[in-house]
Coordinates of C-alpha atoms and ligand atoms in Angstrom, one line a residue:
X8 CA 68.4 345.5 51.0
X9 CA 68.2 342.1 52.9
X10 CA 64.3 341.7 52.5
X11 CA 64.9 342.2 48.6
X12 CA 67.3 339.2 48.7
X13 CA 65.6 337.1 51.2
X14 CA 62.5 337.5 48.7
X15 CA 65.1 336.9 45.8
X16 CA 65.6 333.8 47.1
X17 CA 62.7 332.3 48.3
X18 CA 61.3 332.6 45.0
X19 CA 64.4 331.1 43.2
X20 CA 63.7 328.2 45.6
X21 CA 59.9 327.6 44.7
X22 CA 59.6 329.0 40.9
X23 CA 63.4 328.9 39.6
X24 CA 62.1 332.0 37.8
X25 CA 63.3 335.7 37.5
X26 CA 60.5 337.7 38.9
X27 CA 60.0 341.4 39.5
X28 CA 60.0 342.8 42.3
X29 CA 57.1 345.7 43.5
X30 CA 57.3 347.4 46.4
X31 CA 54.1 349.5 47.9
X32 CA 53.8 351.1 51.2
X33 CA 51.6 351.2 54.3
X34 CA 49.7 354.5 54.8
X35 CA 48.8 357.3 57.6
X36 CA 46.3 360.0 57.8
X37 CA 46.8 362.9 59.4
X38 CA 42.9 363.8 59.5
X39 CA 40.1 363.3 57.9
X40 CA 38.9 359.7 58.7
X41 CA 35.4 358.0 57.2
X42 CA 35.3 361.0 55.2
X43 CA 36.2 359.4 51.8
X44 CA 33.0 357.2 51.2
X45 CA 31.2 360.2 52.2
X46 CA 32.9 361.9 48.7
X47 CA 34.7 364.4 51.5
X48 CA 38.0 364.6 52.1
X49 CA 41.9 362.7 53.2
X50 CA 44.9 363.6 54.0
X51 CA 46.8 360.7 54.0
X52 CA 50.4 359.8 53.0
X53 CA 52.6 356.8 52.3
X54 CA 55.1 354.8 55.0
X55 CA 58.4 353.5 55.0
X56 CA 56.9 350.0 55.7
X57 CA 55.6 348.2 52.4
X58 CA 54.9 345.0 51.1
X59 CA 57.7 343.5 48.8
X60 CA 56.0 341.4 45.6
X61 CA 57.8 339.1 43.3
X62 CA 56.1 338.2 40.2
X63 CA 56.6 336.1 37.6
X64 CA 54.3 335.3 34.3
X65 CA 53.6 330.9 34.2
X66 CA 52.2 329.4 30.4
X67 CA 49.7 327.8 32.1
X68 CA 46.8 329.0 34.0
X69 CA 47.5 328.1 37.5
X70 CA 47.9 330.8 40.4
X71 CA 50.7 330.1 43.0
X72 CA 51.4 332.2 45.6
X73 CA 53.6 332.4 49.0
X74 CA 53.4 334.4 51.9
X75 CA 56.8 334.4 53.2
X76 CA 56.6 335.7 56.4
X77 CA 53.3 333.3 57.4
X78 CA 55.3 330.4 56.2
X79 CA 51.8 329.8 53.9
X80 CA 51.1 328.4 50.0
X81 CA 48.3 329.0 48.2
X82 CA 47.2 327.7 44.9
X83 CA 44.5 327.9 42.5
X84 CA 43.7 327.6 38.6
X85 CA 42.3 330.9 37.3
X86 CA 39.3 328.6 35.9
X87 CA 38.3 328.9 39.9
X88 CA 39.1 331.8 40.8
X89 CA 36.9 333.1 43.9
X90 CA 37.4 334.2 47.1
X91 CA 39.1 332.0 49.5
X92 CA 37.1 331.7 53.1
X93 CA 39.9 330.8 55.8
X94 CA 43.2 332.5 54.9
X95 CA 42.7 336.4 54.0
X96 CA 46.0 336.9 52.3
X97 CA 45.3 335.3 49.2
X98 CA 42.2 337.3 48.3
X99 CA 44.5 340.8 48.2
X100 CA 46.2 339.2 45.4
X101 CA 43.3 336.8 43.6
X102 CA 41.1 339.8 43.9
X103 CA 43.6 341.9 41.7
X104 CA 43.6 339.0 39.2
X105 CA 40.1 338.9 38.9
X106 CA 39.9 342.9 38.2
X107 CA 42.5 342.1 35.4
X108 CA 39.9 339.3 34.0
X109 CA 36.7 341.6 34.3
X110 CA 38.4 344.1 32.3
X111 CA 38.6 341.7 29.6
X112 CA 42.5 341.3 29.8
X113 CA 43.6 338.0 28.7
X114 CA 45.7 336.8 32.4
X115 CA 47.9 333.9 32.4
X116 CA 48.7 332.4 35.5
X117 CA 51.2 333.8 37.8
X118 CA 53.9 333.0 40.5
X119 CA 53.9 335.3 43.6
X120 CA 55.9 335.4 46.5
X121 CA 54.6 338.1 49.4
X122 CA 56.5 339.8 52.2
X123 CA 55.9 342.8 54.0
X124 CA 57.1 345.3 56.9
X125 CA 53.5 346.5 57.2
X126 CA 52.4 345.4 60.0
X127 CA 48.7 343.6 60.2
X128 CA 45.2 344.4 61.3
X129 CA 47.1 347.6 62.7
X130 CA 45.0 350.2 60.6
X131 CA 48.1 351.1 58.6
X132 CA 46.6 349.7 55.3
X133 CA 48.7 346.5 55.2
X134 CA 45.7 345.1 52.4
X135 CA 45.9 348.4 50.2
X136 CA 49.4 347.7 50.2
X137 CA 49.4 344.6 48.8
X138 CA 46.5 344.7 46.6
X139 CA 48.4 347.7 45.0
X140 CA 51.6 346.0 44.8
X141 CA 49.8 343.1 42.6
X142 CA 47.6 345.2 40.6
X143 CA 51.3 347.6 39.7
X144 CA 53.4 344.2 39.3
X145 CA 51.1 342.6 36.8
X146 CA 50.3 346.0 34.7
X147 CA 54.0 345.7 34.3
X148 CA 54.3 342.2 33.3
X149 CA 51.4 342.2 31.0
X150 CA 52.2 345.5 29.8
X151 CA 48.4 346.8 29.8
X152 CA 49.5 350.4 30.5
X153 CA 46.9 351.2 32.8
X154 CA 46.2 354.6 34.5
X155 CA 47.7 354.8 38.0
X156 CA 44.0 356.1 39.2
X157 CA 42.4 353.1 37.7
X158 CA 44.6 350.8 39.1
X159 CA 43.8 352.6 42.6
X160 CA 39.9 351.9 41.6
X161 CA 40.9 348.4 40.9
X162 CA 42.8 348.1 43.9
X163 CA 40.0 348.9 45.6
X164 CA 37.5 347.0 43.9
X165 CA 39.7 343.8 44.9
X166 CA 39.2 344.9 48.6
X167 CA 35.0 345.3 48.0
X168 CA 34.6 342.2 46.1
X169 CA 37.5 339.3 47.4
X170 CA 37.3 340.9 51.3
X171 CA 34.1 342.4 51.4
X172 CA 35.2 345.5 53.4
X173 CA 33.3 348.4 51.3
X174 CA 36.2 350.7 51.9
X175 CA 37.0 353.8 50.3
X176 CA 39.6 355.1 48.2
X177 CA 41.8 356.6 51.0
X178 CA 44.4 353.5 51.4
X179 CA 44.6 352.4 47.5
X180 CA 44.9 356.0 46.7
X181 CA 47.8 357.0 49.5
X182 CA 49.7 353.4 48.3
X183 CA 49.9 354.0 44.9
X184 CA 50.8 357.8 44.7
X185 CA 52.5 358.5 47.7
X186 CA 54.9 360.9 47.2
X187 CA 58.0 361.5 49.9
X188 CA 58.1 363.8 52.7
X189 CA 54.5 364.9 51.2
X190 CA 50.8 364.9 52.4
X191 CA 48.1 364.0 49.6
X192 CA 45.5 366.3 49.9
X193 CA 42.7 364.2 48.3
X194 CA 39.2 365.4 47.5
X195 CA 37.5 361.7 46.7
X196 CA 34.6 363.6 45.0
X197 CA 36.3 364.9 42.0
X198 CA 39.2 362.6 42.8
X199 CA 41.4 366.0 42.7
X200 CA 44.7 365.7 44.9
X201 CA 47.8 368.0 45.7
X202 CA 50.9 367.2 47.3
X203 CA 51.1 369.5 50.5
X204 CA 54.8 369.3 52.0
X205 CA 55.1 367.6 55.4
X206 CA 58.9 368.6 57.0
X207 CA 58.2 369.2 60.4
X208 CA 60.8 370.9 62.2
X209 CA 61.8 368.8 65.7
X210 CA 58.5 366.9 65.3
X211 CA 58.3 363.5 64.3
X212 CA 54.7 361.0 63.6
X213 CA 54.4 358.6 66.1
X214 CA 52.6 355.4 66.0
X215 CA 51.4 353.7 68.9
X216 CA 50.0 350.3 67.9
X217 CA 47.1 349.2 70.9
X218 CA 47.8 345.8 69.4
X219 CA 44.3 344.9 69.5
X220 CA 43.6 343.6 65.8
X221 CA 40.7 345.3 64.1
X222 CA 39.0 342.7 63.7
X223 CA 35.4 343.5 64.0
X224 CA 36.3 346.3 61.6
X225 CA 34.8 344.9 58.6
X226 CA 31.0 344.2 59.4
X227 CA 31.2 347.7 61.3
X228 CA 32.5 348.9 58.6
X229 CA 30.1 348.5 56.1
X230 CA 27.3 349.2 58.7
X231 CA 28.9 352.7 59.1
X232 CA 28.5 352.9 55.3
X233 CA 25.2 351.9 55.4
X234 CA 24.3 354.5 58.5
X235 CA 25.7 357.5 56.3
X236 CA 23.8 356.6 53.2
X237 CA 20.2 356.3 55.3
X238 CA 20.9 360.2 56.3
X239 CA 21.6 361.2 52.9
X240 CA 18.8 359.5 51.5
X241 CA 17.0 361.1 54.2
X242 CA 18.0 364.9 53.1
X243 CA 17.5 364.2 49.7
X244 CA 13.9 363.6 49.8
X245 CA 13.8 366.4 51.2
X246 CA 16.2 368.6 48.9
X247 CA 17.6 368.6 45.3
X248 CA 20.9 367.9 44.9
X249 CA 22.1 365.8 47.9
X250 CA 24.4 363.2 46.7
X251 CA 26.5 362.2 49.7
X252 CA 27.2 363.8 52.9
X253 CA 29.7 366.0 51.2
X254 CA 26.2 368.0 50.2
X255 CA 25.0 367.8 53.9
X256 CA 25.3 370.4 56.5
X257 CA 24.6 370.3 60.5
X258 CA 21.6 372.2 59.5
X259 CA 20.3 370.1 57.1
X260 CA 20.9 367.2 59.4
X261 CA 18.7 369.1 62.5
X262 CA 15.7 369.5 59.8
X263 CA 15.5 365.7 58.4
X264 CA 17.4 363.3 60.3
X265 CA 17.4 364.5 64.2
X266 CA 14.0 364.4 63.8
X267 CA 13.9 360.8 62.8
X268 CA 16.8 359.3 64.4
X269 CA 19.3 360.3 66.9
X270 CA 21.6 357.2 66.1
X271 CA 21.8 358.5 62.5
X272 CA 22.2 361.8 63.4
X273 CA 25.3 361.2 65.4
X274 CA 26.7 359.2 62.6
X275 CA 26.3 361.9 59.8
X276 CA 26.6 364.9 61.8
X277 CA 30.4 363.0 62.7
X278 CA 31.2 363.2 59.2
X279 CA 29.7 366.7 57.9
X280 CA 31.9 368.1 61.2
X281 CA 35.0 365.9 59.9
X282 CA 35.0 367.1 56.1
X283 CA 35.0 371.0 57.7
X284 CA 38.0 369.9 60.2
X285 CA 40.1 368.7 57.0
X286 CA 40.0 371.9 55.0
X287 CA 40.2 373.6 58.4
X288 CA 43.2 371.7 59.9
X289 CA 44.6 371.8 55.9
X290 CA 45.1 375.3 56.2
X291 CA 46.7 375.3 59.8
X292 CA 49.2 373.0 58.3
X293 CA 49.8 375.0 55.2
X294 CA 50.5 378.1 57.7
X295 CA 52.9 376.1 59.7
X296 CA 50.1 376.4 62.5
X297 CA 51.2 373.0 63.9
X298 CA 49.5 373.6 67.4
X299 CA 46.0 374.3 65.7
X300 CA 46.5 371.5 63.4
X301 CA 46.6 369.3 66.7
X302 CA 43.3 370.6 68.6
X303 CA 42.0 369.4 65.1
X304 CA 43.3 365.8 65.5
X305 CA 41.9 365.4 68.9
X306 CA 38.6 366.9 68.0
X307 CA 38.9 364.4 65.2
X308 CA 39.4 361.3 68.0
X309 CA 36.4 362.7 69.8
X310 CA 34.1 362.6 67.2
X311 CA 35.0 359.0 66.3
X312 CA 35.4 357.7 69.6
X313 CA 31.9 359.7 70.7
X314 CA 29.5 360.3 67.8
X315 CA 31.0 357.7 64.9
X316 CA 31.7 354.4 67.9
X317 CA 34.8 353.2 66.6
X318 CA 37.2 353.5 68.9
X319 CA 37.5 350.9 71.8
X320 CA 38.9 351.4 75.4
X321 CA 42.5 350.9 74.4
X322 CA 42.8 353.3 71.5
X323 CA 40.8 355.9 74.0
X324 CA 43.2 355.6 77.0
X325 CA 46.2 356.2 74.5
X326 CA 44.9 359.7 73.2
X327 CA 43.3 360.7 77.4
X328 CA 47.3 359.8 78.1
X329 CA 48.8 362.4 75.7
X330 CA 46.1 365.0 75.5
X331 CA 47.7 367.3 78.5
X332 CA 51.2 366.6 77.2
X333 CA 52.6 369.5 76.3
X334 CA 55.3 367.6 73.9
X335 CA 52.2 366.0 72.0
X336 CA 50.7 368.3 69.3
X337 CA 48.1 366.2 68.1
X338 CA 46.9 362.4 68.7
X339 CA 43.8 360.4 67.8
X340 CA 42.9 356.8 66.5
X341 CA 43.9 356.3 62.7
X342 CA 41.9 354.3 60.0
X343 CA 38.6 352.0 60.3
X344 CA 39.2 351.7 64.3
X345 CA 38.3 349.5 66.4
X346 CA 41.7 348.5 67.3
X347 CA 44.7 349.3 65.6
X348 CA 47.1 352.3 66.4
X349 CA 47.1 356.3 67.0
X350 CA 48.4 358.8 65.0
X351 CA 50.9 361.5 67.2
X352 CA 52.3 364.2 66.4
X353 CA 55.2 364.3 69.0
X354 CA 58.8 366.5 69.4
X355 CA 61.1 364.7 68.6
X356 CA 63.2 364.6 71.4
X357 CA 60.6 363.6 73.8
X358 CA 59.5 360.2 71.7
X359 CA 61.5 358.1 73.7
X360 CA 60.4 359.4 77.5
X361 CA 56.8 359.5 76.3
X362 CA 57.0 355.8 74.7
X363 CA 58.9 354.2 78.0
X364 CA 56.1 355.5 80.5
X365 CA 52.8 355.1 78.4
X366 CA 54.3 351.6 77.4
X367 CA 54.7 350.3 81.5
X368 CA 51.1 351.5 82.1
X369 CA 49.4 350.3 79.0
X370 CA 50.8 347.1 79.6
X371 CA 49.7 346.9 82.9
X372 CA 46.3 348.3 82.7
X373 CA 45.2 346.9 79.3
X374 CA 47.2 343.4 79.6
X375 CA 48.9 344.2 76.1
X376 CA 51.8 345.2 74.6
X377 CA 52.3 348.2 73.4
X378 CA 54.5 348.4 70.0
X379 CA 55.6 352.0 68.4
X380 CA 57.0 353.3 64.9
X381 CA 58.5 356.6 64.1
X382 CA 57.1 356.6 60.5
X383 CA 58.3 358.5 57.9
X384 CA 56.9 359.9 54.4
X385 CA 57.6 357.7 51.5
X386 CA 57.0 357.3 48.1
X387 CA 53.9 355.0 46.3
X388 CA 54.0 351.9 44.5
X389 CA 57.3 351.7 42.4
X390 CA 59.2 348.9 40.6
X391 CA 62.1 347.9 42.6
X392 CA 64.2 345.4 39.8
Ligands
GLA402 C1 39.7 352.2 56.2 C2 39.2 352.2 54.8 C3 39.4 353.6 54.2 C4 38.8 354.7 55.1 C5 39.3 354.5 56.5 C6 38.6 355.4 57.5 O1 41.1 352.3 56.3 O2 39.9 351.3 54.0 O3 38.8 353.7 52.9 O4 37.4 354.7 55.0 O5 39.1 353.2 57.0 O6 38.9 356.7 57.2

């Protein structure tokens, strides 16, 4: 694969080292969206785009890392190690190092060179990707044999602590232990998962990428967080036994926290409906019920874009745009929002009409381009050489 020697290279250049070579993917989500801090469910899986890692071990204690396709060094002795403010890239990678350190794992320092097909800030987990892809590579080298789930935990931890989004366990989770041509079913309260098989007859998953970067995500983000645990602290002093919203249903929510707050309730009362539409829309997909399975993703958009705000104008127009087509089956905005792409469910053999007239008008209504990938359903985090 070119990118493999491309990456070869590069790091023959800088380190004159033989590294290895990690590769993790991007993920989707077919439904089920801010339902995993909320201990619900996902159904995500991983992508054919990844981010390509070389490592190598160093005997001394520095950190130096490149991001080839920025054109972008970064280096730092592990005596220092903190999150960096400007660049984001390098906290995906020094926050993995620091989970190694707070585990009490004795880390030398490390060459790195980065690359990825994944593209950023467009909701399709380019971060988890990378973070997974460092915390895999230097399990390997160190030989620390650690659990994939833990890694996933670490993974995530590196997201919460070097880029202060308080995400869940959906992306780490999909990256590491994707599994091809599969769904993961994933219940992030008991952290129980199956593989549900995704070979769609004549239908393919579309991505349409607004192109606006999701920026604002992160401080939204963790105020969504925030919003759901106010309404389950709000149950539970009212009822034993409420630990998340995953405990929580619509009537619980009309009793103690309509009542007090009609911004709160829209919030929650999202995510209780969202956890039912998962096991609902789970087994409309396990029946082959692909048209039911649909209604559930656009009931899914609605809810985001309505009751949980985090849609914006250009992921909304995309979904109005395909919701009376009869060759869509299913669309609605994918991952944290705010930007980033939709999720379609489209037959196959209309992809390339649908794509050529949305993308004249988007552009000219919205002033942006409009990008597309017809992804497919790969495997996790794996050791390429
Ligand atoms: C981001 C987070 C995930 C998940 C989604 C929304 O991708 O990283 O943990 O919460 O948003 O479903």
């Amino acid at each position: 694969m070119q990118i493999i020697e491309d990456l070869k290279n590069v790091f023959q250049d800088q380190f004159q080292a033989k590294p290895i070579i990690v590769r993790s993917p991007g993920r989707i989500n077919i439904i089920g969206e801010h339902t995993d801090y909320n201990e619900g469910f996902v159904l995500p899986a991983a992508i054919d785009k990844a981010a390509y890692l070389a490592v190598s071990l160093r005997d001394d204690d520095e950190i130096h890392l490149v991001a080839m396709d920025l054109n972008q060094k970064f280096s730092v002795n592990l005596r220092d190690l903190q999150p960096v403010g400007d660049i984001s890239w390098p906290n995906y990678i020094l926050g993995i190092a620091a989970q190694f350190i707070q585990r009490g794992i004795k880390l030398p320092g490390f060459n790195a060179v980065l690359t990825s097909t994944v593209p950023i800030g467009a909701g399709l987990s380019s971060s988890a990707a990378v973070e997974c892809a460092t915390v895999f590579a230097l399990n390997e080298l160190l030989q620390t044999n650690i659990e994939k789930l833990d890694m996933v935990k670490m993974a995530q931890k590196a997201e919460h602590e070097y880029a202060g989004v308080m995400c869940g366990i959906m992306d780490q989770f999909a990256s590491m232990m994707g599994k091809r041509d599969c769904l993961i079913k994933l219940d992030c309260r008991s952290m129980e998962y199956e593989y549900v098989p995704f070979k769609l007859d004549g239908i393919k998953v579309l991505l349409l990428n607004t192109s606006v970067k999701h920026s604002l995500a992160s401080s939204e983000y963790n105020n969504r967080r925030k919003e759901c645990k106010t309404a389950v602290e709000w149950v539970s002093e009212n009822m034993h036994g409420i630990n998340s919203l995953r405990d929580v249903t619509e009537e619980m929510l009309n009793n103690y926290v309509l009542t007090k707050d009609e911004l709160i309730d829209k919030r929650s009362r999202y995510v209780v409906q969202e956890i039912d539409r998962l096991v609902v829309g789970c087994t409309y997909l396990q029946n082959g019920n692909f048209v039911e399975l649909g209604k559930q993703m656009f009931a899914t958009h609605d809810g985001l874009s309505k009751m949980y705000q985090v849609s914006c104008k250009e992921l909304d127009w995309l979904v109005d745009k395909v919701r009376n087509n009869p060759d869509v089956i299913g669309a609605r905005m994918m991952g944290g929002g705010f930007g980033g792409c939709t999720i379609n469910l489209v037959k196959e053999n209309a992809i390339d009409e649908l794509v050529a007239s949305l993308k004249v008008n988007y552009e000219k209504e919205m002033e942006l381009p409009l990008t597309y990938y017809v992804s497919s359903i790969d495997n996790g985090t794996e050791l390429i050489t």
